[in-house]
mmCIF file of C-alpha atoms in Angstrom:
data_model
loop_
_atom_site.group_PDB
_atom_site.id
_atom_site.type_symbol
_atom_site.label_atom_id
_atom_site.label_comp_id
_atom_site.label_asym_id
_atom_site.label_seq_id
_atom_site.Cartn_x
_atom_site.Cartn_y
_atom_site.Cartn_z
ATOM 1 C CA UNK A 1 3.655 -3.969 10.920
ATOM 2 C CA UNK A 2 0.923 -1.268 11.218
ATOM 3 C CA UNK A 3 -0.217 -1.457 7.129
ATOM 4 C CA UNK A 4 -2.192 -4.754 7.939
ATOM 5 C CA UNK A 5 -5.590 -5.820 7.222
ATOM 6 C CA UNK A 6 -6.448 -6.118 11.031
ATOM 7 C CA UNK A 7 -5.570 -2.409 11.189
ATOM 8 C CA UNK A 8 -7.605 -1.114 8.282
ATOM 9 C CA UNK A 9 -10.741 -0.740 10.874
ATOM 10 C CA UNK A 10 -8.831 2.563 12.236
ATOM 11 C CA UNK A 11 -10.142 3.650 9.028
ATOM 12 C CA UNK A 12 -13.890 4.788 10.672
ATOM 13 C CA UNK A 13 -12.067 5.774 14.471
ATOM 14 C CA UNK A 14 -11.947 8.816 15.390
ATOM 15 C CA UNK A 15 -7.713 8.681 15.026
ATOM 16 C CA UNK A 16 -7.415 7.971 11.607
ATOM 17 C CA UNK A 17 -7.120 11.247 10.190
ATOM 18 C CA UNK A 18 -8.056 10.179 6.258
ATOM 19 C CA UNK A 19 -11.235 11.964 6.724
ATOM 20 C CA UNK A 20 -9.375 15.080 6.882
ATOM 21 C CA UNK A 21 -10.185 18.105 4.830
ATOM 22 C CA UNK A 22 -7.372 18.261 3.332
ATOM 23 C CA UNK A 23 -7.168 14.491 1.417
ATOM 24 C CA UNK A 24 -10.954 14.311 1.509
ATOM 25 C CA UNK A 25 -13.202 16.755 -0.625
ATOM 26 C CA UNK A 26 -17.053 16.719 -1.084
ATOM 27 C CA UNK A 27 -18.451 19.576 -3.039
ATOM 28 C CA UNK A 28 -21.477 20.051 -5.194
ATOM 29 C CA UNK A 29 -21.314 21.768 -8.792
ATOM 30 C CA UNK A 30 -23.369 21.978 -10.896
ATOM 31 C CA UNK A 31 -26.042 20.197 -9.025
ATOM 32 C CA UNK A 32 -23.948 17.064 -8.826
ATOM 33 C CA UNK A 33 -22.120 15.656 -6.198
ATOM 34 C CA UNK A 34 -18.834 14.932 -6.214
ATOM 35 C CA UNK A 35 -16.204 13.293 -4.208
ATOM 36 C CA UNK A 36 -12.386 13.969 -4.154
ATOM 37 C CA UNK A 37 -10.290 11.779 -2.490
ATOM 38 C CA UNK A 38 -6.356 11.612 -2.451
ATOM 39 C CA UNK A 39 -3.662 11.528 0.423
ATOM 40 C CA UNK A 40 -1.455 12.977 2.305
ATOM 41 C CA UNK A 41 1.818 14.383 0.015
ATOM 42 C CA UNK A 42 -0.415 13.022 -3.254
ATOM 43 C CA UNK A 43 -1.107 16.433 -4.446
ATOM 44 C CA UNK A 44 -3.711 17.630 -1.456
ATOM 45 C CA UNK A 45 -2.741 20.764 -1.307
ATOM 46 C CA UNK A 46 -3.447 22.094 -4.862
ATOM 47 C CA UNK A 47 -6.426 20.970 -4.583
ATOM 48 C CA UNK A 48 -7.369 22.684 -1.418
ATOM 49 C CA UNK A 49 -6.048 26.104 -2.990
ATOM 50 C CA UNK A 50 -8.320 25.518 -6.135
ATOM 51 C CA UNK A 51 -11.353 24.790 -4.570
ATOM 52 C CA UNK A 52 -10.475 28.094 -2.591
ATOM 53 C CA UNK A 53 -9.559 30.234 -6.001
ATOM 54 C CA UNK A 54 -12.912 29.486 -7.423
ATOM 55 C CA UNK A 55 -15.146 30.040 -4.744
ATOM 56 C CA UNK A 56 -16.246 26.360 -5.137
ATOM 57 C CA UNK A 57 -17.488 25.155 -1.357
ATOM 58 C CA UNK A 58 -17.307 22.160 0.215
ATOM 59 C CA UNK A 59 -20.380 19.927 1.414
ATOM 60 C CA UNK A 60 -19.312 18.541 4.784
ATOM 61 C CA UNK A 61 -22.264 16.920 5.636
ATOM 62 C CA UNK A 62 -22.161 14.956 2.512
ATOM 63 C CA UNK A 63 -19.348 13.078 3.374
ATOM 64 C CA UNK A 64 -21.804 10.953 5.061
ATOM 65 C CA UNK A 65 -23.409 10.141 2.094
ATOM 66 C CA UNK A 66 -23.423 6.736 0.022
ATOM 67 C CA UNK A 67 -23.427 7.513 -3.609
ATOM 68 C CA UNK A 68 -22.015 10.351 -5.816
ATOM 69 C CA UNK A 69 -22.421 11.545 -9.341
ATOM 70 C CA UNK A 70 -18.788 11.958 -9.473
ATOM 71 C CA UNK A 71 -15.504 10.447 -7.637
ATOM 72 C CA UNK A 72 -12.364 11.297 -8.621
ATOM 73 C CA UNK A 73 -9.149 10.010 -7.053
ATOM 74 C CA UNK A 74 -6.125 11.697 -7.537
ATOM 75 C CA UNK A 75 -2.525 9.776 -7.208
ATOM 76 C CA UNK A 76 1.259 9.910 -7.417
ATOM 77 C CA UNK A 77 3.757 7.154 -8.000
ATOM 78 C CA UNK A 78 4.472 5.210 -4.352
ATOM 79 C CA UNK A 79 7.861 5.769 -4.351
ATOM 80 C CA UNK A 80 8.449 9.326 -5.564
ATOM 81 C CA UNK A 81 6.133 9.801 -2.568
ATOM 82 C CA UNK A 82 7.941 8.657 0.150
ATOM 83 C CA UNK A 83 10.590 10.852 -0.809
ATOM 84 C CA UNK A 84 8.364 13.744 -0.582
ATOM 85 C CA UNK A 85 6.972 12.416 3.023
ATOM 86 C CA UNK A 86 10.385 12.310 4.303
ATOM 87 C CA UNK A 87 11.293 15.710 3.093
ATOM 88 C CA UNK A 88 8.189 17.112 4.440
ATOM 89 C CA UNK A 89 8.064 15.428 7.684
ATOM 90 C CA UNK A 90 11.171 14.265 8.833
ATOM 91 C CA UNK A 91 13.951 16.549 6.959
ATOM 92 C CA UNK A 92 11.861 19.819 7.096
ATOM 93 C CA UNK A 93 10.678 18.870 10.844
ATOM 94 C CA UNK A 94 7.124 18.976 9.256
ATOM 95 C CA UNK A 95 5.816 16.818 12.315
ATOM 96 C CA UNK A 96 6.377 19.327 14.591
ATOM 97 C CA UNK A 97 3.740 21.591 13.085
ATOM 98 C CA UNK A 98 1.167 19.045 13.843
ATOM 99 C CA UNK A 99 -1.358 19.916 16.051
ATOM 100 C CA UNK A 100 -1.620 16.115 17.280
ATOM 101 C CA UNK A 101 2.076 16.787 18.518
ATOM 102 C CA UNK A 102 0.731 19.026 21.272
ATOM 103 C CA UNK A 103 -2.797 16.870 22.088
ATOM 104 C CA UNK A 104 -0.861 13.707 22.437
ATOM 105 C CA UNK A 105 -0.243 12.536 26.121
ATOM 106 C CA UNK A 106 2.189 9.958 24.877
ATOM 107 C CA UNK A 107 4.873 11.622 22.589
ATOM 108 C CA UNK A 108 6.341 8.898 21.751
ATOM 109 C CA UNK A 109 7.015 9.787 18.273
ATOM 110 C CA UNK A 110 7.275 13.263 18.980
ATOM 111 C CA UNK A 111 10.556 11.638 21.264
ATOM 112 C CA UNK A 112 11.920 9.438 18.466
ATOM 113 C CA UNK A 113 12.138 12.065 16.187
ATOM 114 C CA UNK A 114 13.173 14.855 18.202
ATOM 115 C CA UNK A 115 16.137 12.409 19.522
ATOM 116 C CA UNK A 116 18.481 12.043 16.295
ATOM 117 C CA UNK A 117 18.275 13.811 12.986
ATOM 118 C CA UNK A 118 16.783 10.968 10.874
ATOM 119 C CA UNK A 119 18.939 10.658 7.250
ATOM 120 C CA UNK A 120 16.424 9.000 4.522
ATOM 121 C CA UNK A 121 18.003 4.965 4.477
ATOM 122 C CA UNK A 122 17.379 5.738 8.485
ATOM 123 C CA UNK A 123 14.132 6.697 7.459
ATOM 124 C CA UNK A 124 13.455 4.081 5.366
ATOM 125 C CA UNK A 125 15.198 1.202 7.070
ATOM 126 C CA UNK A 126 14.004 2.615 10.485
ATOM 127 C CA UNK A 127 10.613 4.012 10.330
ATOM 128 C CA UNK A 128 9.224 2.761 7.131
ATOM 129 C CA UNK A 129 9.958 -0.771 6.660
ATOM 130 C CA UNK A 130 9.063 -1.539 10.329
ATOM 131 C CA UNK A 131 5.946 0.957 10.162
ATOM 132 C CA UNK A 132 6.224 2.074 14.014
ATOM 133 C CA UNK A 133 8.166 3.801 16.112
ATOM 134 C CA UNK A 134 8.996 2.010 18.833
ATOM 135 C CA UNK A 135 8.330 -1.718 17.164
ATOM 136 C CA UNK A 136 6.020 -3.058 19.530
ATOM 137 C CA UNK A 137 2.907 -0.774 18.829
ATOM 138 C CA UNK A 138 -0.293 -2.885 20.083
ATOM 139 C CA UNK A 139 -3.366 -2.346 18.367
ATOM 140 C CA UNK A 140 -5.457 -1.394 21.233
ATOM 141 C CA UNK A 141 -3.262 1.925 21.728
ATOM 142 C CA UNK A 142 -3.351 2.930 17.569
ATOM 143 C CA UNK A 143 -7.511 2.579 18.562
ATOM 144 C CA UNK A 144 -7.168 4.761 21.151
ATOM 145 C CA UNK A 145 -8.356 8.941 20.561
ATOM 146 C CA UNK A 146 -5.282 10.155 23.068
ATOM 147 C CA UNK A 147 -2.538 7.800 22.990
ATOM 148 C CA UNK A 148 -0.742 7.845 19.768
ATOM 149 C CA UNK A 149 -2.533 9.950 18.018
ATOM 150 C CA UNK A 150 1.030 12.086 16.497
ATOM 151 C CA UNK A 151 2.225 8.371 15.702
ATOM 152 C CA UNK A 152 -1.034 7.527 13.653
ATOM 153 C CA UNK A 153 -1.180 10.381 11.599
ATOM 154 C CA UNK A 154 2.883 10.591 10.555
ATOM 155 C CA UNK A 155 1.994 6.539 9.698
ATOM 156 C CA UNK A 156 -0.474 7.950 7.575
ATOM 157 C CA UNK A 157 1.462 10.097 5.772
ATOM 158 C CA UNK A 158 3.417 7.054 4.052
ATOM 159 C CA UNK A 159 0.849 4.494 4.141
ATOM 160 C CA UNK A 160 -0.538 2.948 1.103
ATOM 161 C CA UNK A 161 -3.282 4.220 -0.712
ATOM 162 C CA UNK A 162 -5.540 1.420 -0.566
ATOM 163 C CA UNK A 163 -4.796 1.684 3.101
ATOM 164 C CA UNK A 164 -5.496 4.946 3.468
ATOM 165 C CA UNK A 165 -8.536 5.140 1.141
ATOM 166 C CA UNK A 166 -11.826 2.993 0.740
ATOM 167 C CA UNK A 167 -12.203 3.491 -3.020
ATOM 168 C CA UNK A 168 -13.133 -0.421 -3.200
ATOM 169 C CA UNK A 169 -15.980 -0.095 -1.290
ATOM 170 C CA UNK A 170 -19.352 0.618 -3.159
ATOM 171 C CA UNK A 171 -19.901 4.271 -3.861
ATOM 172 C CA UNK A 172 -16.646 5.413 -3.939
ATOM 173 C CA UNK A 173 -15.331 3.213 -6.653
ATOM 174 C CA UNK A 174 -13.590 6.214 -9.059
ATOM 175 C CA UNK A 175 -14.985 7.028 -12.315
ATOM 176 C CA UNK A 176 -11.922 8.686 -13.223
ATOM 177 C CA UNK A 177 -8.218 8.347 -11.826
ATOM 178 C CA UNK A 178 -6.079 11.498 -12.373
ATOM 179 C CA UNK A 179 -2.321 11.238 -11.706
ATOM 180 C CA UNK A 180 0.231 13.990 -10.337
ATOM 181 C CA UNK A 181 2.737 13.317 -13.290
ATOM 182 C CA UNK A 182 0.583 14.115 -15.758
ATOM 183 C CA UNK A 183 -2.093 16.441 -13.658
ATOM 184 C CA UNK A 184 -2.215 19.185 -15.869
ATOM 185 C CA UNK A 185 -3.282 16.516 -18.703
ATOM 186 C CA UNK A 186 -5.424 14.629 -16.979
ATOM 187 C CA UNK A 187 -7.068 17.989 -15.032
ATOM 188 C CA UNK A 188 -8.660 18.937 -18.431
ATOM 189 C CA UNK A 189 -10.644 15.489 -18.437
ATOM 190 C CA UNK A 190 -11.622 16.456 -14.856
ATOM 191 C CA UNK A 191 -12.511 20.185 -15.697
ATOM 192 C CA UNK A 192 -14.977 18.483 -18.833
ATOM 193 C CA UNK A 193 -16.735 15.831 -16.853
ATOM 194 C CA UNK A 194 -17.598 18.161 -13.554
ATOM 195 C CA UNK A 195 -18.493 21.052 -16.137
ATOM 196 C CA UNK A 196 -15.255 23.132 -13.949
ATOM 197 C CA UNK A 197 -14.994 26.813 -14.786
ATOM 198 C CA UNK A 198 -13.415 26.549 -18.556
ATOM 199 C CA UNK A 199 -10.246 28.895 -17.740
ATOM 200 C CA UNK A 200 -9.355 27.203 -14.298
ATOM 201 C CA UNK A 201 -6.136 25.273 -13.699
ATOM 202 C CA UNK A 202 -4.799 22.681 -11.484
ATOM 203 C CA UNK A 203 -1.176 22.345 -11.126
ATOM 204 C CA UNK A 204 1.559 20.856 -8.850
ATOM 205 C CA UNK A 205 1.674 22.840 -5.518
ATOM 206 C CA UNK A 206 5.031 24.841 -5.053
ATOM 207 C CA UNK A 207 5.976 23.220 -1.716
ATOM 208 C CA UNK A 208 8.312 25.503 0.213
ATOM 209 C CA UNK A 209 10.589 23.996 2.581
ATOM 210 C CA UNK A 210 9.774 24.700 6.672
ATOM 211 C CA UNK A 211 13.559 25.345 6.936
ATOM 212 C CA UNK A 212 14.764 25.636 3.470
ATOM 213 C CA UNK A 213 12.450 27.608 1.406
ATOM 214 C CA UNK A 214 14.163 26.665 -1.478
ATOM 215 C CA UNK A 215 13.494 23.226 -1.809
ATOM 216 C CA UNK A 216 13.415 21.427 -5.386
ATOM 217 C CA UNK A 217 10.412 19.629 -6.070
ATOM 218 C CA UNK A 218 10.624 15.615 -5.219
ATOM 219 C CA UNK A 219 9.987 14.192 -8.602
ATOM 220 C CA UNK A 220 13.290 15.690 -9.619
ATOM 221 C CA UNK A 221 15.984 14.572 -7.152
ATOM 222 C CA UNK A 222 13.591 11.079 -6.644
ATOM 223 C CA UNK A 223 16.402 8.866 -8.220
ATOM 224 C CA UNK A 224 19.212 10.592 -6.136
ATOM 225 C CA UNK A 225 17.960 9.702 -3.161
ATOM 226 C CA UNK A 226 17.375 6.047 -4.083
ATOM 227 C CA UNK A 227 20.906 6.168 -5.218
ATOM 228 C CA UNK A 228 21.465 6.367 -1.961
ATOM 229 C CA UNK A 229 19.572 2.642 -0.677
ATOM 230 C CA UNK A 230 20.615 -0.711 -1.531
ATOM 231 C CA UNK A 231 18.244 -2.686 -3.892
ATOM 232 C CA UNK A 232 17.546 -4.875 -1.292
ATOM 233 C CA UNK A 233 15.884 -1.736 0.456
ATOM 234 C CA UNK A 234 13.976 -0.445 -2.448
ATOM 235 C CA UNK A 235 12.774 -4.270 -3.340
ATOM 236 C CA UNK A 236 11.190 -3.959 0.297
ATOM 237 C CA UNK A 237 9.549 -0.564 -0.250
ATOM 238 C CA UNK A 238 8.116 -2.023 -3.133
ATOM 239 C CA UNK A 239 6.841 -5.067 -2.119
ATOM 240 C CA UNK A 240 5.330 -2.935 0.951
ATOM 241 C CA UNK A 241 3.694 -0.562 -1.805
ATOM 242 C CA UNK A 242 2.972 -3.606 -4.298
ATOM 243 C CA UNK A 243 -0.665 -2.960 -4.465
ATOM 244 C CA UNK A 244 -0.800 0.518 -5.216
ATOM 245 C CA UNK A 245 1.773 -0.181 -7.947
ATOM 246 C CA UNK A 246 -0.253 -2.669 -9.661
ATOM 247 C CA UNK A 247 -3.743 -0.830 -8.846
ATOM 248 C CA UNK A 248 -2.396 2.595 -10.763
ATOM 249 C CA UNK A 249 0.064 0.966 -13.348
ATOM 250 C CA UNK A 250 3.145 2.055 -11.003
ATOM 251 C CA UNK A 251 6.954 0.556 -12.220
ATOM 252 C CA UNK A 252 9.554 0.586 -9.342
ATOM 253 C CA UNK A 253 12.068 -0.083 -12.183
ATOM 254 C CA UNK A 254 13.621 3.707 -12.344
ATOM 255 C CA UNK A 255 13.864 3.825 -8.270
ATOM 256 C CA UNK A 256 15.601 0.163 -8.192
ATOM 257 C CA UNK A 257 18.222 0.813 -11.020
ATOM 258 C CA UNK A 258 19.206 4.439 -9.204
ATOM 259 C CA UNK A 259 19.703 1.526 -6.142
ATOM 260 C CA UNK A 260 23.356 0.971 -5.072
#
C-alpha cells in the first residue's frame, strides 16, 4: 500500500510532484501573500487559467516561505474524483502525455498500462485498491529521482488529500476551504477576502477529452460508473479515502447506493 504514513516523507523528495505548479500556487496581491493549494483533478486547472486571465503572477520563491496572510485550499468530493482520474488518465490515455513517461528508465507503469485497456472496476480493483502497479513496490525505489518516477506521479493523481498536501502542518493550516461543487459560491468569499478583481470569475474547467473531445463532465455520470462496482468495492474506496471524507464533510452514501 503506497498511501501510508512511512511514505508521506516522499512529500519533500525531489519525486513527489505536489510541489508542482499546477496544484501549488503562491502569489502576492495586494501586498499579501497567499497560498493556493489543491490537487491533481481537484479543480487545478481553472485555477491556473485565472491566475493567467488576470495578469496575477506567481511568487516562486515564496513557496519556501513559512507563513502566509492567506491559504486557501480548494477540494472536490473523493469519490467523484477518482472517476475523473480514471477518465483523465487511464480512459483518455492521459499518462502518456506525461513528460515523466519519457524520463523514466523503468517504465514499468508506462508497461502496465500500455498492456490492456484498463475498464474502471479494473481500475479500481487493480490499480487503486492495491495502490501500485506491480504490488511489490519497495520504498527505496518510490525515493528514488529516476526509477519510478511515471509510477509516483499517476499514484498521485488518486491519492488522498491529506496525503498529497501538508495543510496540518503550521503555516499552511487553511483559513478558508472552497469546494468544486459549489466553487462559484464559495469563489465570491475568496474574491472578498484576497481583495480579487470585483468582475473576475472562477468556474469549473471544461475538460476536453485527449481522444473524445466530447466528454461530459465527471460529476454528472459519477453514479453510473459506481453502478457499475459492487458495494463491497466502493466500501473499500471509502475506507481508503476515510479521512478526507471526514476532514471536508464528504458522504460516500450517493456512490454506495448507485453500488450493485
Amino acid at each position: 500500500m503506497y498511501f501510508t504514513p512511512e511514505h508521506y516523507v516522499l512529500y519533500g523528495s525531489d519525486v513527489k510532484p505536489a510541489s508542482n505548479s499546477t496544484v501549488i500556487h503562491t502569489f502576492i496581491w495586494k501586498e499579501r501573500k497567499n497560498l493556493l493549494m489543491t490537487v491533481y483533478k481537484g479543480g487545478s486547472t481553472s485555477w491556473v487559467d485565472y491566475l493567467k486571465k488576470w495578469n496575477i503572477t506567481e511568487c516562486s520563491h515564496c513557496r519556501k516561505m513559512m507563513k502566509f496572510d492567506n491559504v486557501i485550499l480548494q477540494v472536490r468530493h473523493p469519490l467523484e474524483r477518482l472517476v475523473s482520474c480514471y477518465r483523465h488518465m487511464i480512459l483518455e490515455e492521459g499518462w502518456v502525455n506525461l513528460e515523466e513517461y519519457d524520463e523514466a528508465k523503468d517504465n514499468l507503469a508506462g508497461d502496465t498500462l500500455s498492456s490492456q485497456a484498463f475498464t474502471w472496476p479494473m481500475f479500481v480493483e487493480n490499480l487503486l485498491l492495491t495502490s501500485n502497479f506491480s504490488g511489490n513496490v519497495q520504498f527505496n525505489e518510490l525515493q528514488s529521482l529516476n526509477i519510478r518516477r511515471l509510477e509516483v506521479l499517476l499514484l498521485l493523481h488518486w491519492a488522498p488529500y491529506w496525503f498529497t498536501l501538508d495543510f496540518c502542518r503550521e503555516g499552511r493550516r487553511p483559513n478558508i476551504i472552497i469546494k468544486m461543487e459549489t466553487i462559484e459560491e464559495d469563489f465570491l468569499d475568496v474574491k472578498d477576502l484576497l481583495q480579487l478583481p470585483l468582475n473576475s470569475t472562477l468556474g469549473r474547467f471544461a475538460f476536453k477529452g485527449l481522444l473524445n473531445p466530447n466528454l461530459t463532465h465527471s460529476n454528472l455520470i459519477a453514479e453510473e460508473y459506481y453502478s457499475q462496482l459492487t458495494k463491497d468495492q466502493v466500501q473499500r474506496m471509502y475506507d481508503l479515502y476515510r479521512l478526507d471524507h471526514e476532514l471536508f464533510d464528504y458522504s460516500p452514501k450517493i456512490y454506495l447506493d448507485a453500488a450493485k
